[in-house]
Structure formats: structure tokens, C-alpha cells
Short mmCIF file of C-alpha atoms in Angstrom, two decimals:
data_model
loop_
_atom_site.label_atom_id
_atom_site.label_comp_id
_atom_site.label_asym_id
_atom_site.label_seq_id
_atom_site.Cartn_x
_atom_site.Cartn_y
_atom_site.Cartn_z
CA UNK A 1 6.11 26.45 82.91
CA UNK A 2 8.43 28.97 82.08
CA UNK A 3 6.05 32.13 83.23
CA UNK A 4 5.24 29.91 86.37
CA UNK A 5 8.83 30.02 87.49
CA UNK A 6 8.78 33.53 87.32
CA UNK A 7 5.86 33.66 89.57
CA UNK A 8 3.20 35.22 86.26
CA UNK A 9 1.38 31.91 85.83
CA UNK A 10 -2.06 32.94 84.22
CA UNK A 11 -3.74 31.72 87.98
CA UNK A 12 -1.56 35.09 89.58
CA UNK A 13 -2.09 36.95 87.17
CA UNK A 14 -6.33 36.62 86.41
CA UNK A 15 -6.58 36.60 90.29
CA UNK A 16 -5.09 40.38 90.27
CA UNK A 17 -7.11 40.68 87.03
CA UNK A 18 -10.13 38.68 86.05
CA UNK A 19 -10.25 40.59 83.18
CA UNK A 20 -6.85 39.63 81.82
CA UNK A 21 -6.47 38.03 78.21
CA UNK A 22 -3.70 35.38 78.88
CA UNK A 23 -2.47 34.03 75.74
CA UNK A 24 0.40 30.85 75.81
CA UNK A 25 1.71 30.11 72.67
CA UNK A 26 3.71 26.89 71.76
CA UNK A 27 4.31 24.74 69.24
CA UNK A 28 2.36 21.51 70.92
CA UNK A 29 0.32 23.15 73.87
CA UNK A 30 0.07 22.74 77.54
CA UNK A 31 -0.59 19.48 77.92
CA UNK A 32 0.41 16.40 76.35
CA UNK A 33 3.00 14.29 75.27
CA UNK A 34 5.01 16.61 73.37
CA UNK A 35 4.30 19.58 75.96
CA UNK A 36 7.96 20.07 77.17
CA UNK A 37 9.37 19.46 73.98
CA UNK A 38 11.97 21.35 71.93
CA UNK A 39 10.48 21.54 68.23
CA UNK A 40 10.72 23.50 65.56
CA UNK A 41 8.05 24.32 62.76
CA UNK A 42 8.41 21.06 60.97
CA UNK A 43 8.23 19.14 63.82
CA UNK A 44 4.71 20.98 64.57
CA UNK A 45 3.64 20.87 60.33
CA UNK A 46 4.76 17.23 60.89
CA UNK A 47 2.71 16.19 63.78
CA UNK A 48 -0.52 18.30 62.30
CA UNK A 49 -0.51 16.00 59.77
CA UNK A 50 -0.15 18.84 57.19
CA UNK A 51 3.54 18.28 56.29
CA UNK A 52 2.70 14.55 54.34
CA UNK A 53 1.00 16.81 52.04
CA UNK A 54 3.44 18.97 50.85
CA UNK A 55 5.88 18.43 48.00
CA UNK A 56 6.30 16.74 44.67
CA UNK A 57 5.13 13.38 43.13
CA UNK A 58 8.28 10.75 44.32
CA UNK A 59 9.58 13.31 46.45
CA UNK A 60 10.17 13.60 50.15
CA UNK A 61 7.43 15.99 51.94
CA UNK A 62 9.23 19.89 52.35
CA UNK A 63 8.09 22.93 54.74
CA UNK A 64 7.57 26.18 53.12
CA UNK A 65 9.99 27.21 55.07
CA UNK A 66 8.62 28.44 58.85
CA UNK A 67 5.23 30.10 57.21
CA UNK A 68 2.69 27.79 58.20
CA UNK A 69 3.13 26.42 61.14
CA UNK A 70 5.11 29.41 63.37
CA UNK A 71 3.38 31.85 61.66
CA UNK A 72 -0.18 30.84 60.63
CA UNK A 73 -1.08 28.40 62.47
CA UNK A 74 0.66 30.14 65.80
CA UNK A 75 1.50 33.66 65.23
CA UNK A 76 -2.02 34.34 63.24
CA UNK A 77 -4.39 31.85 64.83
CA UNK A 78 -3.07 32.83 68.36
CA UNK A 79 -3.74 36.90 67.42
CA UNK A 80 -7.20 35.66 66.42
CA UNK A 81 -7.94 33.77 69.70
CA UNK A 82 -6.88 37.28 71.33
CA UNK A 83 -9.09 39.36 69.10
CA UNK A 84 -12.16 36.59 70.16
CA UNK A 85 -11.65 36.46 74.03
CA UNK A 86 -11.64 40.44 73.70
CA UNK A 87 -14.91 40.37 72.20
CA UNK A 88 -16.62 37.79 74.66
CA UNK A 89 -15.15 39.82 77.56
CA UNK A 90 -17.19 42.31 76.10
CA UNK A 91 -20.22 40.49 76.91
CA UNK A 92 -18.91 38.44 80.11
CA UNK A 93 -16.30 40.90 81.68
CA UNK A 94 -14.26 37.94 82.05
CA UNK A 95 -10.46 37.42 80.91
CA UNK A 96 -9.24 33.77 79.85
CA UNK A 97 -6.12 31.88 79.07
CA UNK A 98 -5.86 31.16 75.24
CA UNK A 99 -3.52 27.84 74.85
CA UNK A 100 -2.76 28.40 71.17
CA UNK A 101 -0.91 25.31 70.10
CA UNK A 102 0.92 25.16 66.43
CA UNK A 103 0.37 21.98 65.98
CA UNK A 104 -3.50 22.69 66.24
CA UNK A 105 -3.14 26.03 64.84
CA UNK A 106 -1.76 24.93 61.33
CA UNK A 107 -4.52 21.72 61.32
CA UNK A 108 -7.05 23.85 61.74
CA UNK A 109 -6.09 26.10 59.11
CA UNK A 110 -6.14 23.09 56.99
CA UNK A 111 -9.81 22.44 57.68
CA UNK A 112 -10.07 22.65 53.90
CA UNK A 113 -8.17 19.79 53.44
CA UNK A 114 -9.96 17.84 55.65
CA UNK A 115 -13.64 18.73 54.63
CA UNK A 116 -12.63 17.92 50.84
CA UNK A 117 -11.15 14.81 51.17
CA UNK A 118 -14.50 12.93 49.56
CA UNK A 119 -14.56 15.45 46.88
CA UNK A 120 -11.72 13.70 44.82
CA UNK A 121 -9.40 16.84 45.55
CA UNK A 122 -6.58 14.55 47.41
CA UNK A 123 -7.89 10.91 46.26
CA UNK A 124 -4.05 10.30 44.46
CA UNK A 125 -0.59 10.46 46.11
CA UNK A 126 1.12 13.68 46.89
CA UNK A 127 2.08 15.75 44.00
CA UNK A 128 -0.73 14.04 41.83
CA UNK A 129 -3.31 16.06 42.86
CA UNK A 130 -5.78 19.16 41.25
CA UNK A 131 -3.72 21.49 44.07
CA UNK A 132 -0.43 20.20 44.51
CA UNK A 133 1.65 20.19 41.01
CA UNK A 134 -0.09 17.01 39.95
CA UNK A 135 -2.26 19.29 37.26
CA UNK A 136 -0.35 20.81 34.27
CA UNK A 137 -3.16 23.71 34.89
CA UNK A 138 -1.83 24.63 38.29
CA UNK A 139 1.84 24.53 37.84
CA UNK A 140 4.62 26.79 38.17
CA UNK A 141 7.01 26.78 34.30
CA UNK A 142 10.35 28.09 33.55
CA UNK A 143 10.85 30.87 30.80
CA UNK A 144 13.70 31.23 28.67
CA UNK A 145 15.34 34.26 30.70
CA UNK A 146 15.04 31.58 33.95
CA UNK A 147 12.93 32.83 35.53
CA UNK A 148 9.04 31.39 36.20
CA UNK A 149 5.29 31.90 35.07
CA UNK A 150 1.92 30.90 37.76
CA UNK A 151 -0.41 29.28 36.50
CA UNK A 152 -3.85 28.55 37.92
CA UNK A 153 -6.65 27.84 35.09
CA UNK A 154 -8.33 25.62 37.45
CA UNK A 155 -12.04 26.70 35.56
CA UNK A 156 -12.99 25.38 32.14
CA UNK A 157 -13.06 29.07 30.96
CA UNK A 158 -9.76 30.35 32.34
CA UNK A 159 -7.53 27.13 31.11
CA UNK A 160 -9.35 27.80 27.46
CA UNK A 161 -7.85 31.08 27.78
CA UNK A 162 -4.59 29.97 28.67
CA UNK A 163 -4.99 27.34 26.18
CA UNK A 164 -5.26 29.99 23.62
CA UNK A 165 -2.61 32.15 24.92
CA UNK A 166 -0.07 29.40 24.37
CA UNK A 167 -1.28 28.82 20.83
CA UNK A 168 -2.32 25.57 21.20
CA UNK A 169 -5.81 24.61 19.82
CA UNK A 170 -8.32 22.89 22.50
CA UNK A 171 -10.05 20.77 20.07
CA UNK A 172 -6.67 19.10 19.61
CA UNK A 173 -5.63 18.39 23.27
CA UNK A 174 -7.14 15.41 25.83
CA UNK A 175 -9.61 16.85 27.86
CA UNK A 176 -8.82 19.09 30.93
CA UNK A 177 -9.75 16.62 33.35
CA UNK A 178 -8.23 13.55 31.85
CA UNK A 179 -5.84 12.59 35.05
CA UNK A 180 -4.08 10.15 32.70
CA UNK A 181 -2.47 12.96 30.44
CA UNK A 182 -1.70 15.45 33.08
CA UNK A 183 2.20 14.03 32.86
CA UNK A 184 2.47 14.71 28.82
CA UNK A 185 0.58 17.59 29.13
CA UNK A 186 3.18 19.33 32.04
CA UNK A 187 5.89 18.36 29.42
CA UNK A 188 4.15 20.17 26.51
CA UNK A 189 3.02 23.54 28.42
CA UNK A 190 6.53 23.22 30.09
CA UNK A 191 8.26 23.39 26.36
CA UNK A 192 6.05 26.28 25.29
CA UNK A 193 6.65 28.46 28.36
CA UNK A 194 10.71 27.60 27.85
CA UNK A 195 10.46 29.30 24.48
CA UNK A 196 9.25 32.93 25.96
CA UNK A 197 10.61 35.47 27.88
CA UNK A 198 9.32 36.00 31.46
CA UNK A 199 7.97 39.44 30.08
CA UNK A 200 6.79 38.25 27.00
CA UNK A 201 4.34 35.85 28.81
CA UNK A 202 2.97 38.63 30.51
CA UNK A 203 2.73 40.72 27.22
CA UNK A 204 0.54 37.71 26.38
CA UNK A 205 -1.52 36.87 29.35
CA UNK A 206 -2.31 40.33 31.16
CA UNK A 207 -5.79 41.61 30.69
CA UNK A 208 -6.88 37.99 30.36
CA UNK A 209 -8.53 35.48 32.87
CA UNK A 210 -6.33 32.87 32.27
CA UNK A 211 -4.79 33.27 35.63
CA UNK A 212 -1.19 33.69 34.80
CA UNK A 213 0.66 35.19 36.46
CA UNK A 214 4.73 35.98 37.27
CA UNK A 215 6.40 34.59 39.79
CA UNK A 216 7.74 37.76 41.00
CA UNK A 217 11.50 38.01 43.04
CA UNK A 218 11.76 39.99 46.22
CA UNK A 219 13.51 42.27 43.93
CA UNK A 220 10.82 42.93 41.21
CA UNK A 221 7.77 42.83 43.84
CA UNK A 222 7.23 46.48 44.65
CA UNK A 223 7.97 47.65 40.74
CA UNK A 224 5.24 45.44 39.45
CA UNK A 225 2.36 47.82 38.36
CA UNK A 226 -0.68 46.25 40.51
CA UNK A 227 1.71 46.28 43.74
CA UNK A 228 2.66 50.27 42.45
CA UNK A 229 -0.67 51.06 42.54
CA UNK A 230 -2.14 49.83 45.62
CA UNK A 231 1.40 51.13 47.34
CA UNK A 232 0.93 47.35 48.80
CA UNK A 233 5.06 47.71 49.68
CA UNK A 234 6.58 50.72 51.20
CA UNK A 235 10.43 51.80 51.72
CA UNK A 236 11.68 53.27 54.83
CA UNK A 237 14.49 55.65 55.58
CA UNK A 238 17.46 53.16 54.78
CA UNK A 239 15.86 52.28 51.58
CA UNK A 240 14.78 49.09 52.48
CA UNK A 241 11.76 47.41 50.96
CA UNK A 242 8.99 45.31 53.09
CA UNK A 243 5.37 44.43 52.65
CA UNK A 244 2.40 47.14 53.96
CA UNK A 245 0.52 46.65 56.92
CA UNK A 246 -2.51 44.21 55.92
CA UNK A 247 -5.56 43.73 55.32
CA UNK A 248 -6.10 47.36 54.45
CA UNK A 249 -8.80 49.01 56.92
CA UNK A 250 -11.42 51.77 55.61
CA UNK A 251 -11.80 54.06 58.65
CA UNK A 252 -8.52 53.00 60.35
CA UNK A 253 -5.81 52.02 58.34
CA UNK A 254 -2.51 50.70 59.44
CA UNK A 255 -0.05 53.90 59.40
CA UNK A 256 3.05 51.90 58.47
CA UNK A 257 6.59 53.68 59.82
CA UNK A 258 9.33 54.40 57.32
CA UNK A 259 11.55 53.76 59.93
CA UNK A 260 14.29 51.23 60.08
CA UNK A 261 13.52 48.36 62.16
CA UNK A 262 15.28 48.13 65.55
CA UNK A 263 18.79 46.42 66.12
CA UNK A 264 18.44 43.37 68.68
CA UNK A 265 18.70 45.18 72.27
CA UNK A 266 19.22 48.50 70.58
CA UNK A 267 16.68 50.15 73.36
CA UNK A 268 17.13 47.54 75.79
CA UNK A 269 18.53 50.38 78.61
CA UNK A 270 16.50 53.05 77.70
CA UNK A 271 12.86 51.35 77.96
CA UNK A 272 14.44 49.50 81.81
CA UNK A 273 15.30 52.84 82.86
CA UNK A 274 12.02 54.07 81.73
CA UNK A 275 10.17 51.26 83.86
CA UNK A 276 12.33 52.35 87.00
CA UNK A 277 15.38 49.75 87.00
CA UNK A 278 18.08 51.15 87.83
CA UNK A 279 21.47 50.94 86.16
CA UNK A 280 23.16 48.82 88.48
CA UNK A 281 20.43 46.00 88.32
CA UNK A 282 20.00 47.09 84.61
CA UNK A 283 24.03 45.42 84.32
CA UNK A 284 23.19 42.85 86.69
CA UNK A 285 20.98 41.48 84.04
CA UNK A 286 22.98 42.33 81.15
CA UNK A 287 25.94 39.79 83.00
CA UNK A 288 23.50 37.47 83.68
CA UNK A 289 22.52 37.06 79.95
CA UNK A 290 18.99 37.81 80.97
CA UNK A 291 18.80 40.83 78.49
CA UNK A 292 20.87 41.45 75.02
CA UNK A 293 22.44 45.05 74.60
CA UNK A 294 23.31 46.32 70.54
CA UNK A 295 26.47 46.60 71.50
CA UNK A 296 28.33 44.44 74.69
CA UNK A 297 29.96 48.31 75.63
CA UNK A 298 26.59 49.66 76.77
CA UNK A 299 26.94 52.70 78.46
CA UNK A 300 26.41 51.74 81.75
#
């Protein structure tokens, strides 16, 4: 109701513009319950139903931090509702209001988890499952220099080749799929990994398909070869390291600016002046806390 109050409801605004793309994003929607609640991204991963099945075998459920809820199942699914009414008003001429709940946004996104629930993938309790830690084959393990290897051999092929790449012998091990050794079998690949060297695991397992892979810090990201490469992180002019624009177009790509991002409020004045306040009202919203300045001395 916020945009209401301000007199820029979507029924204003489409009757000035039919064509207009109004998109409202929240974390439970317009209507409901919930609708005029405060929440925050767990509250939203909670109420999707998504958030019961994340986390460890006897432990309480955790958020990946604010990821999937604020970010793919609003920020992402809500861009992609824009990107579809733009095409049908291609067809129709006609704008629409997009109510892109986060709640909805993040259950959707979990369609997967839904449509595979008779496929045995989530038959056991959380953290027991083929996806989520329960398998010793899809697993993150500690290395002797602390830090962590991947590992995702979910194919009989690929977890022979990480078999071998640990030095065990398959022959002499339970069967892949044999739920009932999956806890002795974390313990054992969990030893073996302790032994090595983060490096030294990839000394091992690159050029194979064992899929394993390391767990790579914020530090290390951009010096690992594949990232070098495809330049898939950039710098800008303060030094500062951050992801590339993605996914990568053919004919258009993303030109990402080496720039530093802007402080909070840091062009605040310039871009009201630019849209014809003045700076009396300009410090008329400033006092009434309606806009944030860099610094509270703006030169008014």
C-alpha cells in the first residue's frame, strides 16, 4: 500500500499508461494473511516450505544466508516476470502488474523438489538424502591445510573415479548405493581427504571426471585458472574484486564498469537537481529523512 499512499498505485499509473509493466515485489504478496507483514528471508524460505529442507541430519534447518529467497526467488523470479510481460506486450500492447511474491518465488524455484519427491530423492529425513550431505559422494571434506574439497560423484562412472583417486579399491567397498553404509563411508573418505593438502587434492583430481572440486575462498576465486580464463571476475579502480556480469551474451555482452560502486546517497543531490527539485525542497527532504545524503554536510 505503500505506492498507493503516494498516489502511484498500479490503477494511476496503467490508466496514464496501459502499456506500463508494474512490478510489486514482497516477500508474501498482495494479498493474504501475511500481506502486511514485516519478514525477512527466512521467514519467506520458511513459509515456502523450502527452509525444512535445508541443513544437516539432527540438526536444526539453516538459510543460506539471504540467497534464495530475497534473491532468487524475488530479485530473479521478479526480473523474469518483467522480461515475460515485455514480451506478451509485444503481442497484446498491453502493460500488467506482476505481484512477485518470495514466498512463491523461492517454491517455485524448488519445483524440482516437488516433482521428485516419488523418485526416492527426499524419501529419508533431512540430511539423509542423495542431495543434502546424507551421501558420502556428495559431501563437502576437510584437508589437512583446513581448508575443504567438493565432491559430487553422483554417476557410477565419476564416484569410480574418485574412488580411484583416493586410492581405495571399489571391489573392496559396499556398493555406492547401499544407504546403510553411507555413515562409515563419510568417516572413511573424510580420513583420507584429512591426510592431503587442499592443493594436493587438486594435483590429484583435475583433468578427471570425478567431480572434485575446491571449495574456493572469496580470496582465491578470481586466481583459480578456469575463473582466469573466462575473466568470470573483474577488478575495478579501487582494486576491489566482484563477480562478471552473467550469463555471458554472444552479440551483446554485459560491459561490466571498473568503477567503484556508489556510496549510499553519494549522488542523491545531483540526480534531484537534475529532475528539477530545487535545493530548498531538495533539504526539505533531506530533514525529513525522506532521502540519505553521503555525508549529513551536503552542500546545500
Amino acid at each position: 500500500g505503500v505506492m498507493e499512499r503516494l498516489g502511484l498505485g498500479p490503477e494511476v499509473l496503467l490508466q496514464e499508461n496501459p502499456r506500463l509493466i508494474y512490478a510489486r515485489l514482497t516477500g508474501f504478496g498482495q494479498t493474504g494473511k501475511y500481506a502486511k507483514s514485516a519478514g525477512h528471508d527466512i521467514n519467506y524460505l520458511a513459509l515456502s516450505g523450502v527452509l525444512s529442507k535445508l541443513g544437516r541430519k539432527n540438526e536444526n534447518p539453516y538459510a543460506p544466508v539471504n540467497l534464495l529467497a530475497d534473491f532468487a526467488g524475488g530479485g530473479v523470479m521478479c526480473a523474469m516476470g518483467i522480461v515475460v510481460a515485455l514480451f506478451e506486450r509485444a503481442r497484446s500492447g498491453r502493460g500488467q502488474v506482476i505481484d512477485a511474491s518470495m514466498v512463491e518465488g523461492v517454491a517455485y524455484l524448488s519445483s524440482f523438489l516437488w516433482k521428485s519427491r516419488n523418485l526416492g530423492f527426499w524419501s529419508k529425513p533431512r540430511g539423509e538424502n542423495l542431495l543434502d550431505s546424507g551421501a558420502p559422494f556428495y559431501e563437502t571434506y576437510k584437508t589437512s591445510d583446513g581448508k575443504f574439497m567438493a565432491v559430487g560423484a553422483l554417476e557410477p562412472h565419476f564416484y569410480s573415479q574418485l574412488i580411484k583417486g583416493l586410492g581405495l579399491n571399489l571391489d573392496e567397498l559396499p556398493a555406492q548405493m547401499s544407504y546403510s553404509d553411507w555413515p562409515e563411508m563419510k568417516k572413511k573418505f573424510a580420513s583420507i581427504f584429512a591426510q592431503k593438502t587442499q592443493a594436493e587434492w587438486c594435483s590429484i583430481f583435475d583433468g578427471t571426471d570425478a567431480c572434485v572440486t575446491p571449495v574456493l575462498s572469496f580470496s582465491d576465486v578470481a586466481l583459480h585458472q578456469h575463473n582466469k580464463e573466462r575473466s568470470s571476475f573483474i577488478k575495478n579502480d579501487q582494486g576491489e574484486i566482484s563477480p562478471r556480469p552473467a550469463p555471458v551474451l554472444s552479440r551483446t555482452p554485459a560491459v561490466p564498469s571498473c568503477k567503484r560502486d556508489p556510496f549510499t546517497g553519494e549522488h542523491t543531490e545531483e540526480i534531484l537537481l537534475e529532475y528539477g527539485f530545487t535545493k530548498q525542497e531538495i533539504a526539505k527532504l533531506y530533514s525529513e529523512k525522506a532521502i540519505e545524503f553521503k555525508s549529513p554536510k551536503a552542500n546545500l
